[in-house]
Amino acid sequence: MSSQAGRPPVWSYWLVLPLFIVFWGVFAWHLESPLLPGPLQVLETLMREARGGQLWFHLGATLARVAVAFTLAMLLGTFIGIVMGRSRTANALFDPMLVLLLNLPALVTIILMYVWFGLVEAAAVMAVVINKIPNVAVTVREGARSLDYRLEQMATVYGFTRWQRLREVWVPQLFPYLMAATRGGLSLIWKIVLVVELLGRSSGVGFQLHLAFQVFDVASILAYSLAFITVVQLIELGLLQPVERRANRWRQPEQAHA
């Protein structure tokens, strides 16, 4: 009950955004400029692109690149992070390279991949993966360092196999760090994929934004941006948050007694 006391009313979450849309519409109507179309014009553009199939094609291309790059970055970054977190020697060897990659601008990586491998799909995905791996590795490394040694001893006493140790001991403790890497990874990968598409692909939301920019079609820029943001929010609300709540259910009784 105490956890509910400090929460704001539900309506407060749905106040600022509608007011912003109203303000946007009034300001666009008053300005009467093609550089700032109103909400209805953007919605009409969005519906036109959806009916013509272009919206779904380019959204699908972007989502496919995001899915491949995210999966590879999470797998490789998690492996590197666990190794560096559990081995001081490995951490000393690879930490300078990790710092270098963390500070390497994403634009430089994208350009290098396209110059070295050409304007191909593999180069686009590699550029995104290389930019994301260091972030995942750093986050998971901190989780691997904080693993409870007493649980490790328990697993040894009970003769856990490597798979049992991973599933029953490591993953539950690493889960908050993996979720942090997942959310941070998606927010970063979305942005990098758009730049990759803008610079060197012939499909995707980034490519469409590039075409719209060339003719100053602000309505199309906002329409594709709105569709993109909607997909990201659906993934966050429909997938990531339910998974996180389900995995953290064991914490609820403890919080209730706090």
mmCIF file of C-alpha atoms in Angstrom:
data_model
loop_
_atom_site.group_PDB
_atom_site.id
_atom_site.type_symbol
_atom_site.label_atom_id
_atom_site.label_comp_id
_atom_site.label_asym_id
_atom_site.label_seq_id
_atom_site.Cartn_x
_atom_site.Cartn_y
_atom_site.Cartn_z
ATOM 1 C CA MET A 1 0.000 0.000 0.000
ATOM 2 C CA SER A 2 2.876 2.338 0.805
ATOM 3 C CA SER A 3 4.261 1.782 -2.709
ATOM 4 C CA GLN A 4 1.025 3.222 -4.153
ATOM 5 C CA ALA A 5 1.017 6.331 -1.940
ATOM 6 C CA GLY A 6 3.710 8.216 -3.822
ATOM 7 C CA ARG A 7 2.382 7.477 -7.319
ATOM 8 C CA PRO A 8 0.844 10.328 -9.329
ATOM 9 C CA PRO A 9 -2.693 9.893 -10.721
ATOM 10 C CA VAL A 10 -3.063 7.917 -13.942
ATOM 11 C CA TRP A 11 -4.409 10.888 -15.893
ATOM 12 C CA SER A 12 -1.141 12.779 -15.363
ATOM 13 C CA TYR A 13 0.617 10.358 -17.731
ATOM 14 C CA TRP A 14 -1.808 11.287 -20.542
ATOM 15 C CA LEU A 15 -1.845 15.060 -20.163
ATOM 16 C CA VAL A 16 1.342 16.528 -21.647
ATOM 17 C CA LEU A 17 1.364 14.597 -24.950
ATOM 18 C CA PRO A 18 -2.206 15.560 -26.022
ATOM 19 C CA LEU A 19 -1.499 19.174 -25.027
ATOM 20 C CA PHE A 20 1.669 19.080 -27.117
ATOM 21 C CA ILE A 21 -0.293 17.794 -30.143
ATOM 22 C CA VAL A 22 -2.893 20.545 -29.718
ATOM 23 C CA PHE A 23 -0.159 23.171 -29.430
ATOM 24 C CA TRP A 24 1.569 21.714 -32.502
ATOM 25 C CA GLY A 25 -1.669 21.831 -34.513
ATOM 26 C CA VAL A 26 -2.501 25.413 -33.514
ATOM 27 C CA PHE A 27 1.033 26.641 -34.171
ATOM 28 C CA ALA A 28 1.200 24.879 -37.578
ATOM 29 C CA TRP A 29 -2.207 26.314 -38.544
ATOM 30 C CA HIS A 30 -1.078 29.803 -37.562
ATOM 31 C CA LEU A 31 2.295 29.487 -39.325
ATOM 32 C CA GLU A 32 0.863 27.996 -42.559
ATOM 33 C CA SER A 33 4.249 26.750 -43.730
ATOM 34 C CA PRO A 34 5.153 23.490 -45.522
ATOM 35 C CA LEU A 35 8.150 23.306 -43.196
ATOM 36 C CA LEU A 36 5.802 22.582 -40.270
ATOM 37 C CA PRO A 37 2.807 20.466 -41.327
ATOM 38 C CA GLY A 38 0.021 19.940 -38.815
ATOM 39 C CA PRO A 39 -0.776 16.634 -37.096
ATOM 40 C CA LEU A 40 -3.606 15.852 -39.516
ATOM 41 C CA GLN A 41 -1.371 16.328 -42.551
ATOM 42 C CA VAL A 42 1.283 14.072 -41.030
ATOM 43 C CA LEU A 43 -1.382 11.464 -40.265
ATOM 44 C CA GLU A 44 -2.663 11.645 -43.850
ATOM 45 C CA THR A 45 0.876 11.112 -45.158
ATOM 46 C CA LEU A 46 1.328 8.170 -42.806
ATOM 47 C CA MET A 47 -1.916 6.542 -43.957
ATOM 48 C CA ARG A 48 -1.027 7.105 -47.624
ATOM 49 C CA GLU A 49 2.366 5.441 -47.184
ATOM 50 C CA ALA A 50 0.723 2.566 -45.287
ATOM 51 C CA ARG A 51 -1.932 1.999 -47.957
ATOM 52 C CA GLY A 52 0.702 2.032 -50.700
ATOM 53 C CA GLY A 53 2.800 -0.564 -48.843
ATOM 54 C CA GLN A 54 5.935 1.595 -48.722
ATOM 55 C CA LEU A 55 5.681 2.111 -44.962
ATOM 56 C CA TRP A 56 5.542 -1.618 -44.185
ATOM 57 C CA PHE A 57 8.332 -2.466 -46.606
ATOM 58 C CA HIS A 58 10.777 0.069 -45.189
ATOM 59 C CA LEU A 59 9.799 -0.569 -41.566
ATOM 60 C CA GLY A 60 10.322 -4.276 -42.180
ATOM 61 C CA ALA A 61 13.775 -3.663 -43.668
ATOM 62 C CA THR A 62 14.811 -1.563 -40.671
ATOM 63 C CA LEU A 63 13.416 -4.053 -38.152
ATOM 64 C CA ALA A 64 15.246 -6.922 -39.859
ATOM 65 C CA ARG A 65 18.574 -5.077 -39.593
ATOM 66 C CA VAL A 66 17.870 -4.178 -35.980
ATOM 67 C CA ALA A 67 16.996 -7.791 -35.100
ATOM 68 C CA VAL A 68 20.145 -9.262 -36.672
ATOM 69 C CA ALA A 69 22.497 -6.596 -35.306
ATOM 70 C CA PHE A 70 20.929 -6.680 -31.841
ATOM 71 C CA THR A 71 21.143 -10.470 -31.574
ATOM 72 C CA LEU A 72 24.782 -10.606 -32.657
ATOM 73 C CA ALA A 73 25.783 -7.671 -30.434
ATOM 74 C CA MET A 74 24.057 -9.119 -27.372
ATOM 75 C CA LEU A 75 25.575 -12.592 -27.832
ATOM 76 C CA LEU A 76 29.117 -11.379 -28.480
ATOM 77 C CA GLY A 77 28.955 -8.560 -25.932
ATOM 78 C CA THR A 78 27.577 -10.848 -23.213
ATOM 79 C CA PHE A 79 30.308 -13.432 -23.832
ATOM 80 C CA ILE A 80 33.049 -10.780 -23.757
ATOM 81 C CA GLY A 81 31.576 -9.149 -20.665
ATOM 82 C CA ILE A 82 31.386 -12.421 -18.720
ATOM 83 C CA VAL A 83 34.952 -13.372 -19.658
ATOM 84 C CA MET A 84 36.315 -9.955 -18.687
ATOM 85 C CA GLY A 85 34.286 -9.870 -15.490
ATOM 86 C CA ARG A 86 35.447 -13.297 -14.349
ATOM 87 C CA SER A 87 39.098 -13.055 -15.387
ATOM 88 C CA ARG A 88 41.396 -10.234 -14.288
ATOM 89 C CA THR A 89 43.919 -11.202 -16.956
ATOM 90 C CA ALA A 90 41.332 -11.026 -19.735
ATOM 91 C CA ASN A 91 40.075 -7.705 -18.392
ATOM 92 C CA ALA A 92 43.607 -6.241 -18.344
ATOM 93 C CA LEU A 93 44.250 -7.450 -21.883
ATOM 94 C CA PHE A 94 41.056 -6.235 -23.514
ATOM 95 C CA ASP A 95 40.032 -3.206 -21.445
ATOM 96 C CA PRO A 96 42.115 -0.728 -23.521
ATOM 97 C CA MET A 97 40.480 -1.994 -26.718
ATOM 98 C CA LEU A 98 37.066 -1.737 -25.066
ATOM 99 C CA VAL A 99 37.718 1.876 -24.089
ATOM 100 C CA LEU A 100 38.887 2.656 -27.625
ATOM 101 C CA LEU A 101 35.724 1.195 -29.169
ATOM 102 C CA LEU A 102 33.506 2.984 -26.646
ATOM 103 C CA ASN A 103 34.969 6.317 -27.714
ATOM 104 C CA LEU A 104 35.010 5.582 -31.445
ATOM 105 C CA PRO A 105 32.230 7.627 -33.119
ATOM 106 C CA ALA A 106 29.543 5.505 -34.748
ATOM 107 C CA LEU A 107 29.805 7.554 -37.938
ATOM 108 C CA VAL A 108 33.497 6.632 -38.315
ATOM 109 C CA THR A 109 32.719 2.924 -37.962
ATOM 110 C CA ILE A 110 29.925 3.111 -40.522
ATOM 111 C CA ILE A 111 32.082 4.932 -43.062
ATOM 112 C CA LEU A 112 34.986 2.500 -42.577
ATOM 113 C CA MET A 113 32.755 -0.541 -43.035
ATOM 114 C CA TYR A 114 31.323 0.865 -46.257
ATOM 115 C CA VAL A 115 34.777 1.851 -47.561
ATOM 116 C CA TRP A 116 36.342 -1.526 -46.734
ATOM 117 C CA PHE A 117 33.459 -3.849 -47.690
ATOM 118 C CA GLY A 118 31.295 -1.764 -50.013
ATOM 119 C CA LEU A 119 27.675 -0.647 -49.753
ATOM 120 C CA VAL A 120 26.407 -4.123 -48.877
ATOM 121 C CA GLU A 121 24.089 -5.444 -46.199
ATOM 122 C CA ALA A 122 26.848 -7.229 -44.295
ATOM 123 C CA ALA A 123 28.822 -3.993 -43.931
ATOM 124 C CA ALA A 124 25.734 -2.194 -42.617
ATOM 125 C CA VAL A 125 25.046 -4.849 -39.985
ATOM 126 C CA MET A 126 28.727 -5.103 -38.985
ATOM 127 C CA ALA A 127 28.875 -1.350 -38.401
ATOM 128 C CA VAL A 128 25.928 -1.545 -36.001
ATOM 129 C CA VAL A 129 27.277 -4.624 -34.195
ATOM 130 C CA ILE A 130 30.737 -3.115 -33.687
ATOM 131 C CA ASN A 131 29.200 0.025 -32.215
ATOM 132 C CA LYS A 132 26.994 -1.890 -29.788
ATOM 133 C CA ILE A 133 29.264 -4.692 -28.509
ATOM 134 C CA PRO A 134 31.364 -2.453 -26.188
ATOM 135 C CA ASN A 135 28.257 -1.115 -24.408
ATOM 136 C CA VAL A 136 26.919 -4.611 -23.779
ATOM 137 C CA ALA A 137 30.317 -5.885 -22.663
ATOM 138 C CA VAL A 138 30.812 -3.064 -20.141
ATOM 139 C CA THR A 139 27.367 -3.561 -18.598
ATOM 140 C CA VAL A 140 27.599 -7.357 -18.384
ATOM 141 C CA ARG A 141 31.176 -7.138 -17.059
ATOM 142 C CA GLU A 142 29.896 -5.265 -14.011
ATOM 143 C CA GLY A 143 27.285 -7.956 -13.467
ATOM 144 C CA ALA A 144 29.853 -10.755 -13.786
ATOM 145 C CA ARG A 145 32.060 -9.037 -11.218
ATOM 146 C CA SER A 146 29.200 -8.907 -8.718
ATOM 147 C CA LEU A 147 28.275 -12.622 -8.874
ATOM 148 C CA ASP A 148 27.859 -14.033 -5.348
ATOM 149 C CA TYR A 149 30.746 -16.410 -4.627
ATOM 150 C CA ARG A 150 28.607 -18.233 -2.030
ATOM 151 C CA LEU A 151 26.202 -19.323 -4.727
ATOM 152 C CA GLU A 152 29.170 -20.517 -6.749
ATOM 153 C CA GLN A 153 30.291 -22.620 -3.789
ATOM 154 C CA MET A 154 26.786 -24.011 -3.400
ATOM 155 C CA ALA A 155 26.718 -24.992 -7.078
ATOM 156 C CA THR A 156 30.063 -26.754 -6.653
ATOM 157 C CA VAL A 157 28.875 -28.644 -3.557
ATOM 158 C CA TYR A 158 25.744 -29.841 -5.339
ATOM 159 C CA GLY A 159 27.684 -30.816 -8.446
ATOM 160 C CA PHE A 160 25.940 -28.483 -10.880
ATOM 161 C CA THR A 161 26.792 -28.978 -14.518
ATOM 162 C CA ARG A 162 27.937 -25.973 -16.550
ATOM 163 C CA TRP A 163 24.437 -25.628 -18.002
ATOM 164 C CA GLN A 164 22.833 -25.783 -14.530
ATOM 165 C CA ARG A 165 25.340 -23.259 -13.209
ATOM 166 C CA LEU A 166 24.554 -20.912 -16.072
ATOM 167 C CA ARG A 167 20.766 -21.297 -15.794
ATOM 168 C CA GLU A 168 20.340 -21.425 -12.019
ATOM 169 C CA VAL A 169 23.204 -19.285 -10.713
ATOM 170 C CA TRP A 170 24.543 -16.884 -13.316
ATOM 171 C CA VAL A 171 21.502 -15.844 -15.377
ATOM 172 C CA PRO A 172 19.289 -14.818 -12.396
ATOM 173 C CA GLN A 173 22.082 -12.620 -11.036
ATOM 174 C CA LEU A 174 23.005 -11.210 -14.436
ATOM 175 C CA PHE A 175 19.406 -10.555 -15.480
ATOM 176 C CA PRO A 176 19.216 -6.889 -14.313
ATOM 177 C CA TYR A 177 22.445 -6.169 -16.183
ATOM 178 C CA LEU A 178 21.216 -8.007 -19.272
ATOM 179 C CA MET A 179 17.986 -5.998 -19.213
ATOM 180 C CA ALA A 180 19.961 -2.773 -18.888
ATOM 181 C CA ALA A 181 22.118 -3.828 -21.843
ATOM 182 C CA THR A 182 19.004 -4.805 -23.816
ATOM 183 C CA ARG A 183 17.218 -1.507 -23.308
ATOM 184 C CA GLY A 184 20.333 0.541 -23.840
ATOM 185 C CA GLY A 185 21.190 -1.614 -26.828
ATOM 186 C CA LEU A 186 17.867 -1.141 -28.554
ATOM 187 C CA SER A 187 17.848 2.610 -27.992
ATOM 188 C CA LEU A 188 21.343 2.840 -29.485
ATOM 189 C CA ILE A 189 20.858 0.367 -32.326
ATOM 190 C CA TRP A 190 17.682 2.094 -33.573
ATOM 191 C CA LYS A 191 19.621 5.323 -34.036
ATOM 192 C CA ILE A 192 22.694 3.734 -35.631
ATOM 193 C CA VAL A 193 20.630 1.669 -38.071
ATOM 194 C CA LEU A 194 18.928 4.839 -39.335
ATOM 195 C CA VAL A 195 22.324 6.454 -39.996
ATOM 196 C CA VAL A 196 23.548 3.276 -41.707
ATOM 197 C CA GLU A 197 20.485 3.278 -43.971
ATOM 198 C CA LEU A 198 20.782 6.992 -44.665
ATOM 199 C CA LEU A 199 24.406 6.683 -45.776
ATOM 200 C CA GLY A 200 24.436 3.496 -47.779
ATOM 201 C CA ARG A 201 21.245 1.466 -48.143
ATOM 202 C CA SER A 202 18.363 1.610 -50.607
ATOM 203 C CA SER A 203 15.660 0.548 -48.163
ATOM 204 C CA GLY A 204 14.611 1.219 -44.612
ATOM 205 C CA VAL A 205 13.282 4.154 -42.610
ATOM 206 C CA GLY A 206 16.648 5.924 -42.741
ATOM 207 C CA PHE A 207 16.642 5.722 -46.547
ATOM 208 C CA GLN A 208 13.141 7.204 -46.678
ATOM 209 C CA LEU A 209 14.152 10.016 -44.334
ATOM 210 C CA HIS A 210 17.067 10.752 -46.652
ATOM 211 C CA LEU A 211 14.755 10.969 -49.694
ATOM 212 C CA ALA A 212 12.318 13.202 -47.813
ATOM 213 C CA PHE A 213 15.134 15.477 -46.670
ATOM 214 C CA GLN A 214 16.323 15.978 -50.246
ATOM 215 C CA VAL A 215 12.955 17.506 -51.231
ATOM 216 C CA PHE A 216 12.218 19.086 -47.819
ATOM 217 C CA ASP A 217 9.176 16.849 -47.365
ATOM 218 C CA VAL A 218 8.726 17.472 -43.645
ATOM 219 C CA ALA A 219 5.381 15.642 -43.553
ATOM 220 C CA SER A 220 7.044 12.410 -44.706
ATOM 221 C CA ILE A 221 9.933 12.908 -42.281
ATOM 222 C CA LEU A 222 7.524 13.244 -39.373
ATOM 223 C CA ALA A 223 5.274 10.428 -40.627
ATOM 224 C CA TYR A 224 8.097 7.876 -40.825
ATOM 225 C CA SER A 225 9.524 9.120 -37.541
ATOM 226 C CA LEU A 226 6.124 8.656 -35.894
ATOM 227 C CA ALA A 227 5.787 5.128 -37.263
ATOM 228 C CA PHE A 228 9.300 4.307 -36.101
ATOM 229 C CA ILE A 229 8.712 5.665 -32.584
ATOM 230 C CA THR A 230 5.433 3.730 -32.364
ATOM 231 C CA VAL A 231 7.164 0.437 -33.171
ATOM 232 C CA VAL A 232 9.872 1.117 -30.592
ATOM 233 C CA GLN A 233 7.280 1.870 -27.917
ATOM 234 C CA LEU A 234 5.279 -1.251 -28.750
ATOM 235 C CA ILE A 235 8.391 -3.382 -28.310
ATOM 236 C CA GLU A 236 9.154 -1.662 -25.001
ATOM 237 C CA LEU A 237 5.599 -1.934 -23.612
ATOM 238 C CA GLY A 238 4.626 -5.257 -25.153
ATOM 239 C CA LEU A 239 7.848 -7.233 -24.775
ATOM 240 C CA LEU A 240 10.580 -5.756 -22.577
ATOM 241 C CA GLN A 241 8.488 -4.489 -19.678
ATOM 242 C CA PRO A 242 6.410 -7.715 -19.324
ATOM 243 C CA VAL A 243 9.588 -9.829 -19.409
ATOM 244 C CA GLU A 244 11.183 -7.640 -16.761
ATOM 245 C CA ARG A 245 8.092 -7.734 -14.523
ATOM 246 C CA ARG A 246 7.822 -11.502 -14.832
ATOM 247 C CA ALA A 247 11.492 -12.031 -14.032
ATOM 248 C CA ASN A 248 11.318 -9.690 -11.017
ATOM 249 C CA ARG A 249 8.166 -11.133 -9.459
ATOM 250 C CA TRP A 250 10.235 -12.781 -6.748
ATOM 251 C CA ARG A 251 11.203 -9.306 -5.529
ATOM 252 C CA GLN A 252 7.606 -8.225 -4.868
ATOM 253 C CA PRO A 253 7.126 -9.852 -1.440
ATOM 254 C CA GLU A 254 10.399 -8.308 -0.272
ATOM 255 C CA GLN A 255 9.306 -4.903 -1.494
ATOM 256 C CA ALA A 256 5.951 -5.247 0.176
ATOM 257 C CA HIS A 257 7.641 -5.762 3.566
ATOM 258 C CA ALA A 258 10.118 -2.918 2.992
#
